[in-house]
Amino acid sequence: MISLSEPIWAWYFGILAFVLGSVMGSFLNCMAWRTAHHENVFMGRSHCTGCGHTLSFFDLIPIASWIFCGGKCRYCKEKISVRYLITEVFLGAMFVWILFSDGLTVLCIRDLIFVCILFTISLIDIEIYEIPDKAHIISIALFLATLYFVTDKPLKMLGYGAMGMFLLGGGILLVSLALDKILGKDTLGGGDIKLIGVCGLYLGPLKTLFGLIIACIIGIIIGIACKKTGRKENEEEAHIPFGPAISAAMVIMLLAGGSLESWYLSLL
């Protein structure tokens, strides 16, 4: 039986996971951009967003293409955002982390897919400040489809997840509605609230609550970064996408939540 504790298999599957993750990072970047710009996700060749030139195989090699082309389109020489390089490296690293955290299990496959969904949600939210409902539906379907394969107590896990979904999602909804009324403006988007509910399904109430604290910290950092880089010219109309902060925090809790939860409870 294959074991990741054996160096040869650890290296083989580790490299394979990184390559697969970087490929998915490239694909999901394209998917997010097409979704945000109302293009068909699965039809048509990839093209430069600047000049529209169809990209060849050599333009689409994750990480390597960006480096060898100097971060520019080979055809129009327009700069390609470093975001593409960062996200491809990041998702490759995430795949390796999940592999060695979950092992060669159905749980690993579930977590890989869920992280890809969160990753896509974040990219779309950055582009158009929206989180598509389809992403939430797919996440819930994935949880239910793998439930009986990731635990020997599926009903208990389902009940705990449902508690997290409705307590956290419903609680945040009530708080958001109250703040909207008090402040006279929208404080949290509906997509963000649904995302918190879905994460509650996967993590349960305690880990999701801890994750929200982390998400707020990450959100503040993102807000300060956006303000310092002058991303928004009109401060009164400025919007900070909260989806990436929620997603990042929930991935942390998904993979290291047990340790963080134990550490936090030990302080009380």
PDB file of C-alpha atoms in Angstrom:
ATOM      1  CA  MET A   1       0.000   0.000   0.000  1.00  0.00           C
ATOM      2  CA  ILE A   2       1.260   3.491  -0.938  1.00  0.00           C
ATOM      3  CA  SER A   3       2.307   5.575   2.067  1.00  0.00           C
ATOM      4  CA  LEU A   4       3.402   9.217   2.089  1.00  0.00           C
ATOM      5  CA  SER A   5       5.729   8.387   4.958  1.00  0.00           C
ATOM      6  CA  GLU A   6       8.045   6.738   2.398  1.00  0.00           C
ATOM      7  CA  PRO A   7      10.356   9.401   0.866  1.00  0.00           C
ATOM      8  CA  ILE A   8      10.005   8.208  -2.728  1.00  0.00           C
ATOM      9  CA  TRP A   9       6.194   8.407  -2.640  1.00  0.00           C
ATOM     10  CA  ALA A  10       6.254  11.648  -0.663  1.00  0.00           C
ATOM     11  CA  TRP A  11       8.420  13.317  -3.311  1.00  0.00           C
ATOM     12  CA  TYR A  12       6.471  11.822  -6.214  1.00  0.00           C
ATOM     13  CA  PHE A  13       3.023  12.836  -4.980  1.00  0.00           C
ATOM     14  CA  GLY A  14       4.311  16.131  -3.583  1.00  0.00           C
ATOM     15  CA  ILE A  15       5.679  17.207  -6.970  1.00  0.00           C
ATOM     16  CA  LEU A  16       2.560  15.885  -8.709  1.00  0.00           C
ATOM     17  CA  ALA A  17       0.344  17.866  -6.311  1.00  0.00           C
ATOM     18  CA  PHE A  18       2.313  21.080  -6.884  1.00  0.00           C
ATOM     19  CA  VAL A  19       2.146  20.724 -10.674  1.00  0.00           C
ATOM     20  CA  LEU A  20      -1.566  19.914 -10.581  1.00  0.00           C
ATOM     21  CA  GLY A  21      -2.197  22.837  -8.225  1.00  0.00           C
ATOM     22  CA  SER A  22      -0.335  25.325 -10.418  1.00  0.00           C
ATOM     23  CA  VAL A  23      -2.235  24.073 -13.495  1.00  0.00           C
ATOM     24  CA  MET A  24      -5.520  24.502 -11.624  1.00  0.00           C
ATOM     25  CA  GLY A  25      -4.378  27.970 -10.534  1.00  0.00           C
ATOM     26  CA  SER A  26      -3.893  28.936 -14.179  1.00  0.00           C
ATOM     27  CA  PHE A  27      -7.231  27.427 -15.211  1.00  0.00           C
ATOM     28  CA  LEU A  28      -9.174  29.009 -12.339  1.00  0.00           C
ATOM     29  CA  ASN A  29      -7.636  32.411 -13.079  1.00  0.00           C
ATOM     30  CA  CYS A  30      -8.982  32.077 -16.621  1.00  0.00           C
ATOM     31  CA  MET A  31     -12.361  30.820 -15.347  1.00  0.00           C
ATOM     32  CA  ALA A  32     -12.707  33.709 -12.907  1.00  0.00           C
ATOM     33  CA  TRP A  33     -11.811  36.308 -15.561  1.00  0.00           C
ATOM     34  CA  ARG A  34     -14.270  34.833 -18.071  1.00  0.00           C
ATOM     35  CA  THR A  35     -17.023  34.624 -15.459  1.00  0.00           C
ATOM     36  CA  ALA A  36     -16.449  38.238 -14.453  1.00  0.00           C
ATOM     37  CA  HIS A  37     -16.527  39.363 -18.099  1.00  0.00           C
ATOM     38  CA  HIS A  38     -19.486  37.164 -19.074  1.00  0.00           C
ATOM     39  CA  GLU A  39     -17.539  34.909 -21.426  1.00  0.00           C
ATOM     40  CA  ASN A  40     -18.134  31.183 -21.864  1.00  0.00           C
ATOM     41  CA  VAL A  41     -15.922  29.398 -19.350  1.00  0.00           C
ATOM     42  CA  PHE A  42     -15.439  26.159 -21.279  1.00  0.00           C
ATOM     43  CA  MET A  43     -15.633  27.288 -24.917  1.00  0.00           C
ATOM     44  CA  GLY A  44     -13.055  29.174 -26.952  1.00  0.00           C
ATOM     45  CA  ARG A  45      -9.267  29.430 -26.837  1.00  0.00           C
ATOM     46  CA  SER A  46      -7.449  31.442 -24.196  1.00  0.00           C
ATOM     47  CA  HIS A  47      -6.473  34.920 -25.363  1.00  0.00           C
ATOM     48  CA  CYS A  48      -4.565  37.979 -24.212  1.00  0.00           C
ATOM     49  CA  THR A  49      -6.866  40.320 -22.307  1.00  0.00           C
ATOM     50  CA  GLY A  50      -5.055  43.264 -23.888  1.00  0.00           C
ATOM     51  CA  CYS A  51      -4.731  42.578 -27.614  1.00  0.00           C
ATOM     52  CA  GLY A  52      -7.059  39.567 -27.840  1.00  0.00           C
ATOM     53  CA  HIS A  53      -4.423  37.392 -29.572  1.00  0.00           C
ATOM     54  CA  THR A  54      -5.015  33.649 -29.165  1.00  0.00           C
ATOM     55  CA  LEU A  55      -2.427  32.170 -26.817  1.00  0.00           C
ATOM     56  CA  SER A  56      -0.356  29.152 -27.770  1.00  0.00           C
ATOM     57  CA  PHE A  57       0.597  26.191 -25.591  1.00  0.00           C
ATOM     58  CA  PHE A  58       3.918  27.865 -24.704  1.00  0.00           C
ATOM     59  CA  ASP A  59       2.054  30.931 -23.403  1.00  0.00           C
ATOM     60  CA  LEU A  60      -0.016  28.826 -21.022  1.00  0.00           C
ATOM     61  CA  ILE A  61       2.573  26.826 -19.076  1.00  0.00           C
ATOM     62  CA  PRO A  62       1.900  27.681 -15.411  1.00  0.00           C
ATOM     63  CA  ILE A  63       4.619  29.761 -13.708  1.00  0.00           C
ATOM     64  CA  ALA A  64       7.206  29.133 -16.450  1.00  0.00           C
ATOM     65  CA  SER A  65       5.410  31.133 -19.173  1.00  0.00           C
ATOM     66  CA  TRP A  66       5.102  34.223 -16.983  1.00  0.00           C
ATOM     67  CA  ILE A  67       8.782  34.071 -15.997  1.00  0.00           C
ATOM     68  CA  PHE A  68      10.184  33.392 -19.484  1.00  0.00           C
ATOM     69  CA  CYS A  69       8.012  36.092 -21.074  1.00  0.00           C
ATOM     70  CA  GLY A  70       9.089  38.601 -18.430  1.00  0.00           C
ATOM     71  CA  GLY A  71       5.542  39.125 -17.225  1.00  0.00           C
ATOM     72  CA  LYS A  72       4.445  40.481 -20.631  1.00  0.00           C
ATOM     73  CA  CYS A  73       2.325  39.285 -23.544  1.00  0.00           C
ATOM     74  CA  ARG A  74       4.589  37.934 -26.331  1.00  0.00           C
ATOM     75  CA  TYR A  75       2.435  39.643 -28.954  1.00  0.00           C
ATOM     76  CA  CYS A  76       1.494  43.121 -27.701  1.00  0.00           C
ATOM     77  CA  LYS A  77       4.073  43.385 -24.870  1.00  0.00           C
ATOM     78  CA  GLU A  78       1.380  44.514 -22.435  1.00  0.00           C
ATOM     79  CA  LYS A  79       2.193  43.686 -18.822  1.00  0.00           C
ATOM     80  CA  ILE A  80       0.550  40.594 -17.361  1.00  0.00           C
ATOM     81  CA  SER A  81      -0.421  41.010 -13.727  1.00  0.00           C
ATOM     82  CA  VAL A  82       1.919  39.318 -11.274  1.00  0.00           C
ATOM     83  CA  ARG A  83      -1.277  37.992  -9.695  1.00  0.00           C
ATOM     84  CA  TYR A  84      -1.212  35.124 -12.200  1.00  0.00           C
ATOM     85  CA  LEU A  85       2.256  34.020 -11.094  1.00  0.00           C
ATOM     86  CA  ILE A  86       1.430  34.386  -7.403  1.00  0.00           C
ATOM     87  CA  THR A  87      -1.843  32.474  -7.626  1.00  0.00           C
ATOM     88  CA  GLU A  88      -0.290  29.611  -9.586  1.00  0.00           C
ATOM     89  CA  VAL A  89       2.517  29.210  -7.040  1.00  0.00           C
ATOM     90  CA  PHE A  90       0.072  29.664  -4.160  1.00  0.00           C
ATOM     91  CA  LEU A  91      -2.404  27.028  -5.323  1.00  0.00           C
ATOM     92  CA  GLY A  92       0.441  24.609  -6.078  1.00  0.00           C
ATOM     93  CA  ALA A  93       1.673  25.043  -2.501  1.00  0.00           C
ATOM     94  CA  MET A  94      -1.872  24.655  -1.169  1.00  0.00           C
ATOM     95  CA  PHE A  95      -2.295  21.346  -3.001  1.00  0.00           C
ATOM     96  CA  VAL A  96       0.902  20.043  -1.403  1.00  0.00           C
ATOM     97  CA  TRP A  97      -0.240  21.201   2.048  1.00  0.00           C
ATOM     98  CA  ILE A  98      -3.640  19.531   1.665  1.00  0.00           C
ATOM     99  CA  LEU A  99      -2.071  16.311   0.380  1.00  0.00           C
ATOM    100  CA  PHE A 100       0.229  15.931   3.380  1.00  0.00           C
ATOM    101  CA  SER A 101      -2.474  17.113   5.774  1.00  0.00           C
ATOM    102  CA  ASP A 102      -5.191  14.701   4.612  1.00  0.00           C
ATOM    103  CA  GLY A 103      -3.156  11.935   2.983  1.00  0.00           C
ATOM    104  CA  LEU A 104      -4.305   9.933  -0.022  1.00  0.00           C
ATOM    105  CA  THR A 105      -7.972   9.936   1.002  1.00  0.00           C
ATOM    106  CA  VAL A 106     -11.404  11.024  -0.201  1.00  0.00           C
ATOM    107  CA  LEU A 107     -11.127  13.856   2.343  1.00  0.00           C
ATOM    108  CA  CYS A 108      -8.069  15.087   0.435  1.00  0.00           C
ATOM    109  CA  ILE A 109     -10.018  15.140  -2.837  1.00  0.00           C
ATOM    110  CA  ARG A 110     -12.929  16.943  -1.166  1.00  0.00           C
ATOM    111  CA  ASP A 111     -10.666  19.575   0.389  1.00  0.00           C
ATOM    112  CA  LEU A 112      -8.795  20.113  -2.892  1.00  0.00           C
ATOM    113  CA  ILE A 113     -12.048  20.782  -4.740  1.00  0.00           C
ATOM    114  CA  PHE A 114     -13.418  23.006  -1.968  1.00  0.00           C
ATOM    115  CA  VAL A 115     -10.226  25.077  -1.873  1.00  0.00           C
ATOM    116  CA  CYS A 116     -10.451  25.478  -5.662  1.00  0.00           C
ATOM    117  CA  ILE A 117     -14.007  26.771  -5.233  1.00  0.00           C
ATOM    118  CA  LEU A 118     -12.913  29.249  -2.543  1.00  0.00           C
ATOM    119  CA  PHE A 119      -9.994  30.300  -4.745  1.00  0.00           C
ATOM    120  CA  THR A 120     -12.315  30.998  -7.704  1.00  0.00           C
ATOM    121  CA  ILE A 121     -14.783  32.850  -5.486  1.00  0.00           C
ATOM    122  CA  SER A 122     -11.973  35.103  -4.274  1.00  0.00           C
ATOM    123  CA  LEU A 123     -10.788  35.953  -7.783  1.00  0.00           C
ATOM    124  CA  ILE A 124     -14.318  36.739  -8.993  1.00  0.00           C
ATOM    125  CA  ASP A 125     -15.029  38.864  -5.921  1.00  0.00           C
ATOM    126  CA  ILE A 126     -11.837  40.835  -6.534  1.00  0.00           C
ATOM    127  CA  GLU A 127     -12.877  41.452 -10.159  1.00  0.00           C
ATOM    128  CA  ILE A 128     -16.580  42.352  -9.814  1.00  0.00           C
ATOM    129  CA  TYR A 129     -17.399  42.343  -6.073  1.00  0.00           C
ATOM    130  CA  GLU A 130     -19.821  39.453  -6.508  1.00  0.00           C
ATOM    131  CA  ILE A 131     -19.877  35.823  -5.412  1.00  0.00           C
ATOM    132  CA  PRO A 132     -21.910  33.563  -7.742  1.00  0.00           C
ATOM    133  CA  ASP A 133     -24.585  31.396  -6.109  1.00  0.00           C
ATOM    134  CA  LYS A 134     -23.465  28.448  -8.257  1.00  0.00           C
ATOM    135  CA  ALA A 135     -20.292  28.241  -6.184  1.00  0.00           C
ATOM    136  CA  HIS A 136     -22.306  27.787  -2.982  1.00  0.00           C
ATOM    137  CA  ILE A 137     -24.550  25.153  -4.574  1.00  0.00           C
ATOM    138  CA  ILE A 138     -21.530  23.169  -5.811  1.00  0.00           C
ATOM    139  CA  SER A 139     -19.874  23.424  -2.367  1.00  0.00           C
ATOM    140  CA  ILE A 140     -22.967  22.060  -0.596  1.00  0.00           C
ATOM    141  CA  ALA A 141     -23.348  19.264  -3.159  1.00  0.00           C
ATOM    142  CA  LEU A 142     -19.663  18.340  -2.705  1.00  0.00           C
ATOM    143  CA  PHE A 143     -20.067  18.168   1.086  1.00  0.00           C
ATOM    144  CA  LEU A 144     -23.110  15.908   0.835  1.00  0.00           C
ATOM    145  CA  ALA A 145     -21.620  13.674  -1.887  1.00  0.00           C
ATOM    146  CA  THR A 146     -18.464  12.941   0.124  1.00  0.00           C
ATOM    147  CA  LEU A 147     -20.032  12.862   3.596  1.00  0.00           C
ATOM    148  CA  TYR A 148     -20.182   9.077   3.931  1.00  0.00           C
ATOM    149  CA  PHE A 149     -16.579   8.666   2.756  1.00  0.00           C
ATOM    150  CA  VAL A 150     -14.810  11.159   5.035  1.00  0.00           C
ATOM    151  CA  THR A 151     -16.181  10.098   8.437  1.00  0.00           C
ATOM    152  CA  ASP A 152     -17.535   7.046  10.205  1.00  0.00           C
ATOM    153  CA  LYS A 153     -20.261   9.219  11.780  1.00  0.00           C
ATOM    154  CA  PRO A 154     -21.842  10.995   8.801  1.00  0.00           C
ATOM    155  CA  LEU A 155     -25.103  11.977  10.534  1.00  0.00           C
ATOM    156  CA  LYS A 156     -23.232  13.537  13.447  1.00  0.00           C
ATOM    157  CA  MET A 157     -20.974  15.443  11.030  1.00  0.00           C
ATOM    158  CA  LEU A 158     -23.999  16.570   9.009  1.00  0.00           C
ATOM    159  CA  GLY A 159     -25.784  17.794  12.147  1.00  0.00           C
ATOM    160  CA  TYR A 160     -22.719  19.651  13.384  1.00  0.00           C
ATOM    161  CA  GLY A 161     -22.194  21.180   9.959  1.00  0.00           C
ATOM    162  CA  ALA A 162     -25.845  22.224   9.689  1.00  0.00           C
ATOM    163  CA  MET A 163     -25.530  23.860  13.108  1.00  0.00           C
ATOM    164  CA  GLY A 164     -22.528  25.848  11.907  1.00  0.00           C
ATOM    165  CA  MET A 165     -24.272  26.762   8.665  1.00  0.00           C
ATOM    166  CA  PHE A 166     -27.457  28.115  10.220  1.00  0.00           C
ATOM    167  CA  LEU A 167     -26.030  29.550  13.436  1.00  0.00           C
ATOM    168  CA  LEU A 168     -23.161  31.417  11.788  1.00  0.00           C
ATOM    169  CA  GLY A 169     -24.843  32.191   8.474  1.00  0.00           C
ATOM    170  CA  GLY A 170     -28.119  33.184  10.155  1.00  0.00           C
ATOM    171  CA  GLY A 171     -26.371  35.087  12.943  1.00  0.00           C
ATOM    172  CA  ILE A 172     -24.244  37.105  10.550  1.00  0.00           C
ATOM    173  CA  LEU A 173     -27.338  37.814   8.442  1.00  0.00           C
ATOM    174  CA  LEU A 174     -29.180  39.264  11.460  1.00  0.00           C
ATOM    175  CA  VAL A 175     -26.168  41.334  12.501  1.00  0.00           C
ATOM    176  CA  SER A 176     -25.751  42.590   8.932  1.00  0.00           C
ATOM    177  CA  LEU A 177     -29.433  43.595   8.658  1.00  0.00           C
ATOM    178  CA  ALA A 178     -29.226  45.441  11.976  1.00  0.00           C
ATOM    179  CA  LEU A 179     -26.068  47.318  10.929  1.00  0.00           C
ATOM    180  CA  ASP A 180     -27.596  48.147   7.532  1.00  0.00           C
ATOM    181  CA  LYS A 181     -30.530  49.785   9.311  1.00  0.00           C
ATOM    182  CA  ILE A 182     -28.367  51.642  11.821  1.00  0.00           C
ATOM    183  CA  LEU A 183     -25.773  52.887   9.312  1.00  0.00           C
ATOM    184  CA  GLY A 184     -28.179  53.370   6.430  1.00  0.00           C
ATOM    185  CA  LYS A 185     -26.015  51.439   3.958  1.00  0.00           C
ATOM    186  CA  ASP A 186     -25.059  47.891   3.021  1.00  0.00           C
ATOM    187  CA  THR A 187     -22.422  46.514   5.367  1.00  0.00           C
ATOM    188  CA  LEU A 188     -22.017  42.942   4.111  1.00  0.00           C
ATOM    189  CA  GLY A 189     -22.998  41.460   0.769  1.00  0.00           C
ATOM    190  CA  GLY A 190     -25.420  38.557   0.458  1.00  0.00           C
ATOM    191  CA  GLY A 191     -22.726  36.474  -1.225  1.00  0.00           C
ATOM    192  CA  ASP A 192     -20.413  36.921   1.776  1.00  0.00           C
ATOM    193  CA  ILE A 193     -23.151  35.807   4.180  1.00  0.00           C
ATOM    194  CA  LYS A 194     -23.887  32.716   2.083  1.00  0.00           C
ATOM    195  CA  LEU A 195     -20.168  31.955   1.940  1.00  0.00           C
ATOM    196  CA  ILE A 196     -19.935  32.100   5.740  1.00  0.00           C
ATOM    197  CA  GLY A 197     -22.891  29.709   5.938  1.00  0.00           C
ATOM    198  CA  VAL A 198     -21.271  27.223   3.554  1.00  0.00           C
ATOM    199  CA  CYS A 199     -17.998  27.385   5.493  1.00  0.00           C
ATOM    200  CA  GLY A 200     -20.003  26.722   8.652  1.00  0.00           C
ATOM    201  CA  LEU A 201     -21.255  23.526   7.014  1.00  0.00           C
ATOM    202  CA  TYR A 202     -17.700  22.321   6.422  1.00  0.00           C
ATOM    203  CA  LEU A 203     -16.153  23.514   9.691  1.00  0.00           C
ATOM    204  CA  GLY A 204     -18.908  23.597  12.280  1.00  0.00           C
ATOM    205  CA  PRO A 205     -19.762  26.575  14.513  1.00  0.00           C
ATOM    206  CA  LEU A 206     -16.595  26.885  16.644  1.00  0.00           C
ATOM    207  CA  LYS A 207     -14.010  26.740  13.869  1.00  0.00           C
ATOM    208  CA  THR A 208     -16.106  29.015  11.661  1.00  0.00           C
ATOM    209  CA  LEU A 209     -16.438  31.567  14.454  1.00  0.00           C
ATOM    210  CA  PHE A 210     -12.668  31.515  14.982  1.00  0.00           C
ATOM    211  CA  GLY A 211     -12.251  31.756  11.222  1.00  0.00           C
ATOM    212  CA  LEU A 212     -14.402  34.895  11.143  1.00  0.00           C
ATOM    213  CA  ILE A 213     -12.059  36.557  13.621  1.00  0.00           C
ATOM    214  CA  ILE A 214      -9.130  35.728  11.344  1.00  0.00           C
ATOM    215  CA  ALA A 215     -11.146  36.907   8.305  1.00  0.00           C
ATOM    216  CA  CYS A 216     -11.747  40.296   9.946  1.00  0.00           C
ATOM    217  CA  ILE A 217      -8.010  40.694  10.576  1.00  0.00           C
ATOM    218  CA  ILE A 218      -7.198  39.736   6.980  1.00  0.00           C
ATOM    219  CA  GLY A 219      -9.966  42.062   5.745  1.00  0.00           C
ATOM    220  CA  ILE A 220      -8.488  44.988   7.672  1.00  0.00           C
ATOM    221  CA  ILE A 221      -5.058  44.273   6.166  1.00  0.00           C
ATOM    222  CA  ILE A 222      -6.577  44.126   2.653  1.00  0.00           C
ATOM    223  CA  GLY A 223      -8.441  47.385   3.301  1.00  0.00           C
ATOM    224  CA  ILE A 224      -5.285  49.179   4.435  1.00  0.00           C
ATOM    225  CA  ALA A 225      -3.358  47.789   1.434  1.00  0.00           C
ATOM    226  CA  CYS A 226      -6.056  48.954  -1.003  1.00  0.00           C
ATOM    227  CA  LYS A 227      -6.095  52.407   0.566  1.00  0.00           C
ATOM    228  CA  LYS A 228      -2.303  52.779   0.477  1.00  0.00           C
ATOM    229  CA  THR A 229      -2.028  51.622  -3.125  1.00  0.00           C
ATOM    230  CA  GLY A 230      -4.747  54.065  -4.150  1.00  0.00           C
ATOM    231  CA  ARG A 231      -6.899  51.392  -5.711  1.00  0.00           C
ATOM    232  CA  LYS A 232     -10.035  53.543  -5.325  1.00  0.00           C
ATOM    233  CA  GLU A 233     -10.138  57.165  -6.427  1.00  0.00           C
ATOM    234  CA  ASN A 234     -13.469  57.923  -4.773  1.00  0.00           C
ATOM    235  CA  GLU A 235     -13.247  56.956  -1.111  1.00  0.00           C
ATOM    236  CA  GLU A 236     -17.014  57.320  -0.647  1.00  0.00           C
ATOM    237  CA  GLU A 237     -17.660  54.647  -3.281  1.00  0.00           C
ATOM    238  CA  ALA A 238     -14.817  52.415  -2.223  1.00  0.00           C
ATOM    239  CA  HIS A 239     -15.642  48.744  -1.793  1.00  0.00           C
ATOM    240  CA  ILE A 240     -13.370  46.151  -0.252  1.00  0.00           C
ATOM    241  CA  PRO A 241     -14.014  42.547  -1.358  1.00  0.00           C
ATOM    242  CA  PHE A 242     -14.492  40.457   1.782  1.00  0.00           C
ATOM    243  CA  GLY A 243     -14.762  37.119  -0.034  1.00  0.00           C
ATOM    244  CA  PRO A 244     -10.963  36.628  -0.297  1.00  0.00           C
ATOM    245  CA  ALA A 245     -10.532  37.316   3.435  1.00  0.00           C
ATOM    246  CA  ILE A 246     -13.277  34.839   4.365  1.00  0.00           C
ATOM    247  CA  SER A 247     -11.873  32.213   1.984  1.00  0.00           C
ATOM    248  CA  ALA A 248      -8.295  32.587   3.241  1.00  0.00           C
ATOM    249  CA  ALA A 249      -9.389  32.361   6.878  1.00  0.00           C
ATOM    250  CA  MET A 250     -11.566  29.313   6.259  1.00  0.00           C
ATOM    251  CA  VAL A 251      -8.766  27.502   4.419  1.00  0.00           C
ATOM    252  CA  ILE A 252      -6.521  28.122   7.433  1.00  0.00           C
ATOM    253  CA  MET A 253      -9.197  26.675   9.714  1.00  0.00           C
ATOM    254  CA  LEU A 254      -9.846  23.776   7.345  1.00  0.00           C
ATOM    255  CA  LEU A 255      -6.218  22.670   7.442  1.00  0.00           C
ATOM    256  CA  ALA A 256      -4.986  23.894  10.830  1.00  0.00           C
ATOM    257  CA  GLY A 257      -8.219  24.565  12.688  1.00  0.00           C
ATOM    258  CA  GLY A 258      -7.793  21.724  15.149  1.00  0.00           C
ATOM    259  CA  SER A 259      -4.463  23.022  16.415  1.00  0.00           C
ATOM    260  CA  LEU A 260      -5.621  26.648  16.494  1.00  0.00           C
ATOM    261  CA  GLU A 261      -8.829  25.723  18.295  1.00  0.00           C
ATOM    262  CA  SER A 262      -6.933  23.723  20.947  1.00  0.00           C
ATOM    263  CA  TRP A 263      -4.458  26.578  21.422  1.00  0.00           C
ATOM    264  CA  TYR A 264      -7.240  29.144  21.784  1.00  0.00           C
ATOM    265  CA  LEU A 265      -9.256  27.055  24.247  1.00  0.00           C
ATOM    266  CA  SER A 266      -6.103  26.446  26.324  1.00  0.00           C
ATOM    267  CA  LEU A 267      -5.898  30.215  26.923  1.00  0.00           C
ATOM    268  CA  LEU A 268      -9.332  30.307  28.559  1.00  0.00           C
TER     269      LEU A 268
END
